[in-house]
JSON list of N, CA and C in Angstrom, two decimals:
[
{"chain": "Y", "resi": 1, "resn": "UNK", "atom": "N", "xyz": [1.24, -1.37, -0.43]},
{"chain": "Y", "resi": 1, "resn": "UNK", "atom": "CA", "xyz": [-0.02, 0.45, -0.18]},
{"chain": "Y", "resi": 1, "resn": "UNK", "atom": "C", "xyz": [0.80, 1.30, 0.26]},
{"chain": "Y", "resi": 2, "resn": "UNK", "atom": "N", "xyz": [2.31, 1.12, 0.02]},
{"chain": "Y", "resi": 2, "resn": "UNK", "atom": "CA", "xyz": [3.12, 2.63, 0.85]},
{"chain": "Y", "resi": 2, "resn": "UNK", "atom": "C", "xyz": [3.40, 2.21, -0.67]},
{"chain": "Y", "resi": 3, "resn": "UNK", "atom": "N", "xyz": [3.39, 1.49, -2.13]},
{"chain": "Y", "resi": 3, "resn": "UNK", "atom": "CA", "xyz": [4.56, 1.97, -3.21]},
{"chain": "Y", "resi": 3, "resn": "UNK", "atom": "C", "xyz": [3.37, 2.54, -3.56]},
{"chain": "Y", "resi": 4, "resn": "UNK", "atom": "N", "xyz": [1.86, 2.66, -3.84]},
{"chain": "Y", "resi": 4, "resn": "UNK", "atom": "CA", "xyz": [1.06, 3.40, -3.80]},
{"chain": "Y", "resi": 4, "resn": "UNK", "atom": "C", "xyz": [0.97, 4.69, -3.68]},
{"chain": "Y", "resi": 5, "resn": "UNK", "atom": "N", "xyz": [1.08, 4.97, -2.86]},
{"chain": "Y", "resi": 5, "resn": "UNK", "atom": "CA", "xyz": [0.88, 6.23, -2.07]},
{"chain": "Y", "resi": 5, "resn": "UNK", "atom": "C", "xyz": [2.37, 7.65, -2.54]},
{"chain": "Y", "resi": 6, "resn": "UNK", "atom": "N", "xyz": [3.50, 6.21, -2.31]},
{"chain": "Y", "resi": 6, "resn": "UNK", "atom": "CA", "xyz": [4.68, 6.92, -2.40]},
{"chain": "Y", "resi": 6, "resn": "UNK", "atom": "C", "xyz": [4.93, 7.08, -4.83]},
{"chain": "Y", "resi": 7, "resn": "UNK", "atom": "N", "xyz": [3.76, 5.96, -5.65]},
{"chain": "Y", "resi": 7, "resn": "UNK", "atom": "CA", "xyz": [3.88, 6.37, -6.74]},
{"chain": "Y", "resi": 7, "resn": "UNK", "atom": "C", "xyz": [2.67, 7.88, -6.99]},
{"chain": "Y", "resi": 8, "resn": "UNK", "atom": "N", "xyz": [1.55, 8.00, -5.89]},
{"chain": "Y", "resi": 8, "resn": "UNK", "atom": "CA", "xyz": [0.90, 9.08, -5.91]},
{"chain": "Y", "resi": 8, "resn": "UNK", "atom": "C", "xyz": [1.33, 9.96, -6.17]},
{"chain": "Y", "resi": 9, "resn": "UNK", "atom": "N", "xyz": [2.21, 9.80, -4.66]},
{"chain": "Y", "resi": 9, "resn": "UNK", "atom": "CA", "xyz": [3.45, 10.93, -5.20]},
{"chain": "Y", "resi": 9, "resn": "UNK", "atom": "C", "xyz": [3.99, 11.82, -5.90]},
{"chain": "Y", "resi": 10, "resn": "UNK", "atom": "N", "xyz": [5.28, 11.13, -6.20]},
{"chain": "Y", "resi": 10, "resn": "UNK", "atom": "CA", "xyz": [6.11, 11.38, -7.92]},
{"chain": "Y", "resi": 10, "resn": "UNK", "atom": "C", "xyz": [5.66, 10.96, -9.20]},
{"chain": "Y", "resi": 11, "resn": "UNK", "atom": "N", "xyz": [4.94, 10.14, -9.70]},
{"chain": "Y", "resi": 11, "resn": "UNK", "atom": "CA", "xyz": [4.47, 9.50, -10.86]},
{"chain": "Y", "resi": 11, "resn": "UNK", "atom": "C", "xyz": [4.13, 10.93, -11.28]},
{"chain": "Y", "resi": 12, "resn": "UNK", "atom": "N", "xyz": [2.39, 11.66, -10.55]},
{"chain": "Y", "resi": 12, "resn": "UNK", "atom": "CA", "xyz": [2.11, 12.87, -11.76]},
{"chain": "Y", "resi": 12, "resn": "UNK", "atom": "C", "xyz": [3.17, 13.40, -11.83]},
{"chain": "Y", "resi": 13, "resn": "UNK", "atom": "N", "xyz": [3.90, 14.41, -10.48]},
{"chain": "Y", "resi": 13, "resn": "UNK", "atom": "CA", "xyz": [4.22, 15.52, -10.81]},
{"chain": "Y", "resi": 13, "resn": "UNK", "atom": "C", "xyz": [5.65, 15.00, -12.57]},
{"chain": "Y", "resi": 14, "resn": "UNK", "atom": "N", "xyz": [6.03, 14.41, -12.27]},
{"chain": "Y", "resi": 14, "resn": "UNK", "atom": "CA", "xyz": [7.40, 13.61, -13.11]},
{"chain": "Y", "resi": 14, "resn": "UNK", "atom": "C", "xyz": [6.18, 13.75, -14.56]},
{"chain": "Y", "resi": 15, "resn": "UNK", "atom": "N", "xyz": [5.32, 13.17, -14.56]},
{"chain": "Y", "resi": 15, "resn": "UNK", "atom": "CA", "xyz": [4.41, 12.68, -16.00]},
{"chain": "Y", "resi": 15, "resn": "UNK", "atom": "C", "xyz": [4.65, 13.98, -16.87]},
{"chain": "Y", "resi": 16, "resn": "UNK", "atom": "N", "xyz": [3.87, 15.21, -16.28]},
{"chain": "Y", "resi": 16, "resn": "UNK", "atom": "CA", "xyz": [3.82, 16.41, -17.11]},
{"chain": "Y", "resi": 16, "resn": "UNK", "atom": "C", "xyz": [5.01, 17.43, -16.45]},
{"chain": "Y", "resi": 17, "resn": "UNK", "atom": "N", "xyz": [5.26, 16.66, -16.37]},
{"chain": "Y", "resi": 17, "resn": "UNK", "atom": "CA", "xyz": [6.93, 17.71, -16.50]},
{"chain": "Y", "resi": 17, "resn": "UNK", "atom": "C", "xyz": [7.49, 16.79, -17.61]},
{"chain": "Y", "resi": 18, "resn": "UNK", "atom": "N", "xyz": [7.25, 15.54, -17.69]},
{"chain": "Y", "resi": 18, "resn": "UNK", "atom": "CA", "xyz": [7.81, 15.21, -19.17]},
{"chain": "Y", "resi": 18, "resn": "UNK", "atom": "C", "xyz": [6.75, 15.69, -20.41]},
{"chain": "Y", "resi": 19, "resn": "UNK", "atom": "N", "xyz": [5.60, 15.00, -19.89]},
{"chain": "Y", "resi": 19, "resn": "UNK", "atom": "CA", "xyz": [5.10, 15.82, -21.42]},
{"chain": "Y", "resi": 19, "resn": "UNK", "atom": "C", "xyz": [5.40, 17.70, -21.34]},
{"chain": "Y", "resi": 20, "resn": "UNK", "atom": "N", "xyz": [5.25, 18.25, -20.49]},
{"chain": "Y", "resi": 20, "resn": "UNK", "atom": "CA", "xyz": [5.62, 19.16, -20.78]},
{"chain": "Y", "resi": 20, "resn": "UNK", "atom": "C", "xyz": [6.81, 19.26, -21.47]},
{"chain": "Y", "resi": 21, "resn": "UNK", "atom": "N", "xyz": [7.37, 18.57, -21.62]},
{"chain": "Y", "resi": 21, "resn": "UNK", "atom": "CA", "xyz": [8.92, 19.21, -22.57]},
{"chain": "Y", "resi": 21, "resn": "UNK", "atom": "C", "xyz": [8.33, 18.55, -23.70]},
{"chain": "Y", "resi": 22, "resn": "UNK", "atom": "N", "xyz": [8.30, 17.17, -23.45]},
{"chain": "Y", "resi": 22, "resn": "UNK", "atom": "CA", "xyz": [7.92, 17.04, -25.72]},
{"chain": "Y", "resi": 22, "resn": "UNK", "atom": "C", "xyz": [6.87, 17.60, -25.25]},
{"chain": "Y", "resi": 23, "resn": "UNK", "atom": "N", "xyz": [5.86, 18.23, -25.20]},
{"chain": "Y", "resi": 23, "resn": "UNK", "atom": "CA", "xyz": [4.97, 18.65, -26.32]},
{"chain": "Y", "resi": 23, "resn": "UNK", "atom": "C", "xyz": [4.71, 20.25, -26.24]},
{"chain": "Y", "resi": 24, "resn": "UNK", "atom": "N", "xyz": [6.16, 20.77, -25.41]},
{"chain": "Y", "resi": 24, "resn": "UNK", "atom": "CA", "xyz": [6.75, 21.98, -25.53]},
{"chain": "Y", "resi": 24, "resn": "UNK", "atom": "C", "xyz": [5.12, 22.95, -24.61]},
{"chain": "Y", "resi": 25, "resn": "UNK", "atom": "N", "xyz": [4.40, 22.43, -23.80]},
{"chain": "Y", "resi": 25, "resn": "UNK", "atom": "CA", "xyz": [3.44, 23.25, -23.22]},
{"chain": "Y", "resi": 25, "resn": "UNK", "atom": "C", "xyz": [2.76, 22.14, -22.21]},
{"chain": "Y", "resi": 26, "resn": "UNK", "atom": "N", "xyz": [2.41, 23.49, -21.45]},
{"chain": "Y", "resi": 26, "resn": "UNK", "atom": "CA", "xyz": [2.31, 22.87, -19.82]},
{"chain": "Y", "resi": 26, "resn": "UNK", "atom": "C", "xyz": [1.06, 22.81, -19.14]},
{"chain": "Y", "resi": 27, "resn": "UNK", "atom": "N", "xyz": [0.24, 22.92, -20.52]},
{"chain": "Y", "resi": 27, "resn": "UNK", "atom": "CA", "xyz": [-1.58, 23.15, -20.34]},
{"chain": "Y", "resi": 27, "resn": "UNK", "atom": "C", "xyz": [-1.96, 21.45, -20.88]},
{"chain": "Y", "resi": 28, "resn": "UNK", "atom": "N", "xyz": [-0.83, 21.60, -22.04]},
{"chain": "Y", "resi": 28, "resn": "UNK", "atom": "CA", "xyz": [-1.39, 19.88, -22.57]},
{"chain": "Y", "resi": 28, "resn": "UNK", "atom": "C", "xyz": [-0.43, 19.12, -21.25]},
{"chain": "Y", "resi": 29, "resn": "UNK", "atom": "N", "xyz": [0.85, 18.77, -20.95]},
{"chain": "Y", "resi": 29, "resn": "UNK", "atom": "CA", "xyz": [1.16, 18.10, -20.22]},
{"chain": "Y", "resi": 29, "resn": "UNK", "atom": "C", "xyz": [-0.01, 17.84, -19.00]},
{"chain": "Y", "resi": 30, "resn": "UNK", "atom": "N", "xyz": [-0.74, 18.47, -18.45]},
{"chain": "Y", "resi": 30, "resn": "UNK", "atom": "CA", "xyz": [-1.22, 19.14, -17.56]},
{"chain": "Y", "resi": 30, "resn": "UNK", "atom": "C", "xyz": [-2.35, 17.33, -17.84]},
{"chain": "Y", "resi": 31, "resn": "UNK", "atom": "N", "xyz": [-3.14, 18.49, -19.36]},
{"chain": "Y", "resi": 31, "resn": "UNK", "atom": "CA", "xyz": [-4.35, 17.42, -19.56]},
{"chain": "Y", "resi": 31, "resn": "UNK", "atom": "C", "xyz": [-4.48, 15.70, -19.67]},
{"chain": "Y", "resi": 32, "resn": "UNK", "atom": "N", "xyz": [-2.12, 15.21, -20.46]},
{"chain": "Y", "resi": 32, "resn": "UNK", "atom": "CA", "xyz": [-2.38, 14.44, -21.07]},
{"chain": "Y", "resi": 32, "resn": "UNK", "atom": "C", "xyz": [-2.15, 13.08, -19.52]},
{"chain": "Y", "resi": 33, "resn": "UNK", "atom": "N", "xyz": [-2.16, 14.18, -18.43]},
{"chain": "Y", "resi": 33, "resn": "UNK", "atom": "CA", "xyz": [-1.91, 13.25, -17.75]},
{"chain": "Y", "resi": 33, "resn": "UNK", "atom": "C", "xyz": [-2.55, 13.54, -16.73]},
{"chain": "Y", "resi": 34, "resn": "UNK", "atom": "N", "xyz": [-3.38, 14.65, -16.85]},
{"chain": "Y", "resi": 34, "resn": "UNK", "atom": "CA", "xyz": [-4.92, 14.17, -15.97]},
{"chain": "Y", "resi": 34, "resn": "UNK", "atom": "C", "xyz": [-6.20, 13.24, -16.68]},
{"chain": "Y", "resi": 35, "resn": "UNK", "atom": "N", "xyz": [-5.83, 12.91, -18.05]},
{"chain": "Y", "resi": 35, "resn": "UNK", "atom": "CA", "xyz": [-5.97, 12.58, -18.90]},
{"chain": "Y", "resi": 35, "resn": "UNK", "atom": "C", "xyz": [-5.85, 10.32, -18.80]},
{"chain": "Y", "resi": 36, "resn": "UNK", "atom": "N", "xyz": [-4.06, 10.17, -18.40]},
{"chain": "Y", "resi": 36, "resn": "UNK", "atom": "CA", "xyz": [-3.78, 8.72, -17.32]},
{"chain": "Y", "resi": 36, "resn": "UNK", "atom": "C", "xyz": [-3.97, 8.53, -16.23]},
{"chain": "Y", "resi": 37, "resn": "UNK", "atom": "N", "xyz": [-4.44, 9.73, -16.05]},
{"chain": "Y", "resi": 37, "resn": "UNK", "atom": "CA", "xyz": [-5.20, 9.12, -13.90]},
{"chain": "Y", "resi": 37, "resn": "UNK", "atom": "C", "xyz": [-6.42, 9.25, -14.16]},
{"chain": "Y", "resi": 38, "resn": "UNK", "atom": "N", "xyz": [-7.57, 9.46, -14.96]},
{"chain": "Y", "resi": 38, "resn": "UNK", "atom": "CA", "xyz": [-8.80, 9.22, -15.12]},
{"chain": "Y", "resi": 38, "resn": "UNK", "atom": "C", "xyz": [-8.55, 8.20, -15.54]},
{"chain": "Y", "resi": 39, "resn": "UNK", "atom": "N", "xyz": [-7.92, 7.64, -16.37]},
{"chain": "Y", "resi": 39, "resn": "UNK", "atom": "CA", "xyz": [-7.88, 6.21, -17.00]},
{"chain": "Y", "resi": 39, "resn": "UNK", "atom": "C", "xyz": [-7.20, 5.48, -16.08]},
{"chain": "Y", "resi": 40, "resn": "UNK", "atom": "N", "xyz": [-6.62, 5.21, -15.05]},
{"chain": "Y", "resi": 40, "resn": "UNK", "atom": "CA", "xyz": [-6.55, 3.73, -14.13]},
{"chain": "Y", "resi": 40, "resn": "UNK", "atom": "C", "xyz": [-7.47, 4.59, -13.27]},
{"chain": "Y", "resi": 41, "resn": "UNK", "atom": "N", "xyz": [-8.35, 5.32, -12.52]},
{"chain": "Y", "resi": 41, "resn": "UNK", "atom": "CA", "xyz": [-8.73, 5.55, -12.09]},
{"chain": "Y", "resi": 41, "resn": "UNK", "atom": "C", "xyz": [-10.24, 4.82, -12.22]},
{"chain": "Y", "resi": 42, "resn": "UNK", "atom": "N", "xyz": [-10.68, 4.62, -14.08]},
{"chain": "Y", "resi": 42, "resn": "UNK", "atom": "CA", "xyz": [-11.76, 4.04, -13.91]},
{"chain": "Y", "resi": 42, "resn": "UNK", "atom": "C", "xyz": [-11.18, 2.38, -14.44]},
{"chain": "Y", "resi": 43, "resn": "UNK", "atom": "N", "xyz": [-9.96, 2.00, -14.42]},
{"chain": "Y", "resi": 43, "resn": "UNK", "atom": "CA", "xyz": [-9.67, 0.76, -14.34]},
{"chain": "Y", "resi": 43, "resn": "UNK", "atom": "C", "xyz": [-9.70, 0.06, -13.09]},
{"chain": "Y", "resi": 44, "resn": "UNK", "atom": "N", "xyz": [-9.53, 0.73, -12.13]},
{"chain": "Y", "resi": 44, "resn": "UNK", "atom": "CA", "xyz": [-10.12, 1.16, -10.57]},
{"chain": "Y", "resi": 44, "resn": "UNK", "atom": "C", "xyz": [-7.96, 1.06, -10.04]},
{"chain": "Y", "resi": 45, "resn": "UNK", "atom": "N", "xyz": [-6.96, 1.32, -10.45]},
{"chain": "Y", "resi": 45, "resn": "UNK", "atom": "CA", "xyz": [-6.22, 0.91, -9.34]},
{"chain": "Y", "resi": 45, "resn": "UNK", "atom": "C", "xyz": [-5.91, 2.84, -8.66]},
{"chain": "Y", "resi": 46, "resn": "UNK", "atom": "N", "xyz": [-6.56, 3.41, -8.95]},
{"chain": "Y", "resi": 46, "resn": "UNK", "atom": "CA", "xyz": [-6.94, 4.67, -8.08]},
{"chain": "Y", "resi": 46, "resn": "UNK", "atom": "C", "xyz": [-8.28, 4.04, -7.46]},
{"chain": "Y", "resi": 47, "resn": "UNK", "atom": "N", "xyz": [-8.61, 4.07, -6.10]},
{"chain": "Y", "resi": 47, "resn": "UNK", "atom": "CA", "xyz": [-9.98, 3.95, -5.55]},
{"chain": "Y", "resi": 47, "resn": "UNK", "atom": "C", "xyz": [-9.84, 4.04, -3.89]},
{"chain": "Y", "resi": 48, "resn": "UNK", "atom": "N", "xyz": [-9.29, 4.81, -3.40]},
{"chain": "Y", "resi": 48, "resn": "UNK", "atom": "CA", "xyz": [-9.45, 5.37, -2.05]},
{"chain": "Y", "resi": 48, "resn": "UNK", "atom": "C", "xyz": [-8.92, 7.06, -2.01]},
{"chain": "Y", "resi": 49, "resn": "UNK", "atom": "N", "xyz": [-9.51, 7.45, -1.34]},
{"chain": "Y", "resi": 49, "resn": "UNK", "atom": "CA", "xyz": [-9.19, 9.71, -1.24]},
{"chain": "Y", "resi": 49, "resn": "UNK", "atom": "C", "xyz": [-8.11, 10.04, -1.42]},
{"chain": "Y", "resi": 50, "resn": "UNK", "atom": "N", "xyz": [-7.64, 9.24, -0.17]},
{"chain": "Y", "resi": 50, "resn": "UNK", "atom": "CA", "xyz": [-6.03, 9.63, -0.12]},
{"chain": "Y", "resi": 50, "resn": "UNK", "atom": "C", "xyz": [-5.22, 9.88, -0.63]},
{"chain": "Y", "resi": 51, "resn": "UNK", "atom": "N", "xyz": [-5.63, 9.04, -1.61]},
{"chain": "Y", "resi": 51, "resn": "UNK", "atom": "CA", "xyz": [-4.69, 8.68, -3.08]},
{"chain": "Y", "resi": 51, "resn": "UNK", "atom": "C", "xyz": [-4.94, 9.80, -4.00]},
{"chain": "Y", "resi": 52, "resn": "UNK", "atom": "N", "xyz": [-6.70, 9.53, -3.98]},
{"chain": "Y", "resi": 52, "resn": "UNK", "atom": "CA", "xyz": [-7.14, 10.92, -5.43]},
{"chain": "Y", "resi": 52, "resn": "UNK", "atom": "C", "xyz": [-6.91, 12.40, -4.58]},
{"chain": "Y", "resi": 53, "resn": "UNK", "atom": "N", "xyz": [-5.84, 12.55, -3.21]},
{"chain": "Y", "resi": 53, "resn": "UNK", "atom": "CA", "xyz": [-5.50, 13.92, -2.84]},
{"chain": "Y", "resi": 53, "resn": "UNK", "atom": "C", "xyz": [-4.47, 14.26, -2.81]},
{"chain": "Y", "resi": 54, "resn": "UNK", "atom": "N", "xyz": [-3.41, 12.91, -2.29]},
{"chain": "Y", "resi": 54, "resn": "UNK", "atom": "CA", "xyz": [-2.14, 12.58, -4.25]},
{"chain": "Y", "resi": 54, "resn": "UNK", "atom": "C", "xyz": [-2.08, 12.77, -5.03]},
{"chain": "Y", "resi": 55, "resn": "UNK", "atom": "N", "xyz": [-2.68, 12.10, -5.94]},
{"chain": "Y", "resi": 55, "resn": "UNK", "atom": "CA", "xyz": [-2.41, 12.99, -6.87]},
{"chain": "Y", "resi": 55, "resn": "UNK", "atom": "C", "xyz": [-2.68, 14.65, -7.11]},
{"chain": "Y", "resi": 56, "resn": "UNK", "atom": "N", "xyz": [-4.32, 14.56, -6.67]},
{"chain": "Y", "resi": 56, "resn": "UNK", "atom": "CA", "xyz": [-4.06, 16.34, -6.33]},
{"chain": "Y", "resi": 56, "resn": "UNK", "atom": "C", "xyz": [-3.12, 17.36, -6.29]},
{"chain": "Y", "resi": 57, "resn": "UNK", "atom": "N", "xyz": [-2.05, 17.13, -5.79]},
{"chain": "Y", "resi": 57, "resn": "UNK", "atom": "CA", "xyz": [-0.99, 17.77, -5.23]},
{"chain": "Y", "resi": 57, "resn": "UNK", "atom": "C", "xyz": [-0.52, 17.49, -5.79]},
{"chain": "Y", "resi": 58, "resn": "UNK", "atom": "N", "xyz": [0.17, 16.43, -6.72]},
{"chain": "Y", "resi": 58, "resn": "UNK", "atom": "CA", "xyz": [1.75, 16.13, -7.32]},
{"chain": "Y", "resi": 58, "resn": "UNK", "atom": "C", "xyz": [1.31, 16.58, -8.56]},
{"chain": "Y", "resi": 59, "resn": "UNK", "atom": "N", "xyz": [0.39, 16.96, -9.17]},
{"chain": "Y", "resi": 59, "resn": "UNK", "atom": "CA", "xyz": [-0.42, 16.89, -10.27]},
{"chain": "Y", "resi": 59, "resn": "UNK", "atom": "C", "xyz": [0.45, 18.89, -10.61]},
{"chain": "Y", "resi": 60, "resn": "UNK", "atom": "N", "xyz": [-1.16, 19.57, -8.81]},
{"chain": "Y", "resi": 60, "resn": "UNK", "atom": "CA", "xyz": [-0.65, 20.90, -9.23]},
{"chain": "Y", "resi": 60, "resn": "UNK", "atom": "C", "xyz": [0.98, 21.38, -9.12]},
{"chain": "Y", "resi": 61, "resn": "UNK", "atom": "N", "xyz": [1.37, 20.26, -8.27]},
{"chain": "Y", "resi": 61, "resn": "UNK", "atom": "CA", "xyz": [3.31, 20.50, -7.93]},
{"chain": "Y", "resi": 61, "resn": "UNK", "atom": "C", "xyz": [3.83, 20.60, -9.49]},
{"chain": "Y", "resi": 62, "resn": "UNK", "atom": "N", "xyz": [3.45, 19.65, -9.97]},
{"chain": "Y", "resi": 62, "resn": "UNK", "atom": "CA", "xyz": [3.88, 19.10, -11.33]},
{"chain": "Y", "resi": 62, "resn": "UNK", "atom": "C", "xyz": [3.54, 20.40, -12.20]},
{"chain": "Y", "resi": 63, "resn": "UNK", "atom": "N", "xyz": [2.12, 20.59, -12.15]},
{"chain": "Y", "resi": 63, "resn": "UNK", "atom": "CA", "xyz": [2.45, 22.26, -12.95]},
{"chain": "Y", "resi": 63, "resn": "UNK", "atom": "C", "xyz": [2.82, 23.85, -12.85]},
{"chain": "Y", "resi": 64, "resn": "UNK", "atom": "N", "xyz": [3.12, 23.45, -11.30]},
{"chain": "Y", "resi": 64, "resn": "UNK", "atom": "CA", "xyz": [3.62, 24.53, -10.99]},
{"chain": "Y", "resi": 64, "resn": "UNK", "atom": "C", "xyz": [5.63, 24.73, -11.46]},
{"chain": "Y", "resi": 65, "resn": "UNK", "atom": "N", "xyz": [5.86, 23.35, -11.06]},
{"chain": "Y", "resi": 65, "resn": "UNK", "atom": "CA", "xyz": [7.15, 23.33, -11.85]},
{"chain": "Y", "resi": 65, "resn": "UNK", "atom": "C", "xyz": [7.84, 23.13, -13.55]},
{"chain": "Y", "resi": 66, "resn": "UNK", "atom": "N", "xyz": [6.38, 22.62, -13.46]},
{"chain": "Y", "resi": 66, "resn": "UNK", "atom": "CA", "xyz": [6.98, 23.01, -15.18]},
{"chain": "Y", "resi": 66, "resn": "UNK", "atom": "C", "xyz": [6.49, 23.95, -16.50]},
{"chain": "Y", "resi": 67, "resn": "UNK", "atom": "N", "xyz": [5.73, 25.27, -15.51]},
{"chain": "Y", "resi": 67, "resn": "UNK", "atom": "CA", "xyz": [5.50, 26.13, -15.87]},
{"chain": "Y", "resi": 67, "resn": "UNK", "atom": "C", "xyz": [6.45, 26.86, -15.59]},
{"chain": "Y", "resi": 68, "resn": "UNK", "atom": "N", "xyz": [6.78, 27.25, -14.11]},
{"chain": "Y", "resi": 68, "resn": "UNK", "atom": "CA", "xyz": [8.19, 27.77, -14.11]},
{"chain": "Y", "resi": 68, "resn": "UNK", "atom": "C", "xyz": [9.04, 27.22, -14.66]},
{"chain": "Y", "resi": 69, "resn": "UNK", "atom": "N", "xyz": [9.30, 26.26, -15.77]},
{"chain": "Y", "resi": 69, "resn": "UNK", "atom": "CA", "xyz": [10.13, 25.18, -16.20]},
{"chain": "Y", "resi": 69, "resn": "UNK", "atom": "C", "xyz": [10.25, 26.17, -17.98]},
{"chain": "Y", "resi": 70, "resn": "UNK", "atom": "N", "xyz": [9.26, 25.94, -17.83]},
{"chain": "Y", "resi": 70, "resn": "UNK", "atom": "CA", "xyz": [8.97, 26.90, -19.73]},
{"chain": "Y", "resi": 70, "resn": "UNK", "atom": "C", "xyz": [8.90, 28.40, -20.06]},
{"chain": "Y", "resi": 71, "resn": "UNK", "atom": "N", "xyz": [9.22, 28.96, -18.24]},
{"chain": "Y", "resi": 71, "resn": "UNK", "atom": "CA", "xyz": [9.07, 30.04, -18.17]},
{"chain": "Y", "resi": 71, "resn": "UNK", "atom": "C", "xyz": [10.98, 30.38, -18.38]},
{"chain": "Y", "resi": 72, "resn": "UNK", "atom": "N", "xyz": [11.66, 29.92, -18.03]},
{"chain": "Y", "resi": 72, "resn": "UNK", "atom": "CA", "xyz": [12.80, 29.38, -17.85]},
{"chain": "Y", "resi": 72, "resn": "UNK", "atom": "C", "xyz": [13.22, 29.53, -19.62]},
{"chain": "Y", "resi": 73, "resn": "UNK", "atom": "N", "xyz": [13.28, 28.07, -20.01]},
{"chain": "Y", "resi": 73, "resn": "UNK", "atom": "CA", "xyz": [13.30, 27.90, -20.87]},
{"chain": "Y", "resi": 73, "resn": "UNK", "atom": "C", "xyz": [12.52, 29.11, -22.82]},
{"chain": "Y", "resi": 74, "resn": "UNK", "atom": "N", "xyz": [12.45, 29.78, -21.76]},
{"chain": "Y", "resi": 74, "resn": "UNK", "atom": "CA", "xyz": [11.45, 31.04, -22.91]},
{"chain": "Y", "resi": 74, "resn": "UNK", "atom": "C", "xyz": [12.72, 31.72, -22.69]},
{"chain": "Y", "resi": 75, "resn": "UNK", "atom": "N", "xyz": [12.75, 32.34, -21.95]},
{"chain": "Y", "resi": 75, "resn": "UNK", "atom": "CA", "xyz": [14.08, 33.35, -21.51]},
{"chain": "Y", "resi": 75, "resn": "UNK", "atom": "C", "xyz": [15.17, 33.61, -21.86]},
{"chain": "Y", "resi": 76, "resn": "UNK", "atom": "N", "xyz": [15.62, 31.50, -22.00]},
{"chain": "Y", "resi": 76, "resn": "UNK", "atom": "CA", "xyz": [17.23, 32.03, -22.25]},
{"chain": "Y", "resi": 76, "resn": "UNK", "atom": "C", "xyz": [17.11, 31.35, -23.92]},
{"chain": "Y", "resi": 77, "resn": "UNK", "atom": "N", "xyz": [16.19, 31.48, -25.15]},
{"chain": "Y", "resi": 77, "resn": "UNK", "atom": "CA", "xyz": [16.76, 31.05, -25.97]},
{"chain": "Y", "resi": 77, "resn": "UNK", "atom": "C", "xyz": [16.17, 32.45, -26.74]}
]
C-alpha cells in the first residue's frame, strides 16, 4: 500500500513535467497526465480518497514546476 502512495506522490508530477517537455506546453502536459490518471481510476487502481488527494497535490506541484520550467526556457531562447 505504501508503494501506491509513493507512486501517487511522485509519478503525476514527473509525468506533467515530461509531457510539458515533449509538447512544449504545460497545459497540454497537465491534460495528458489527468487523462492517464482518469484512465487508471476507471480501471480501479485509484480507489481511495487519500490517493486521489495525493494525486491532485502532485498534479498541482507538477504544473507549477513545469510552468516555471517553460518560463525559464523561453527566457533563455
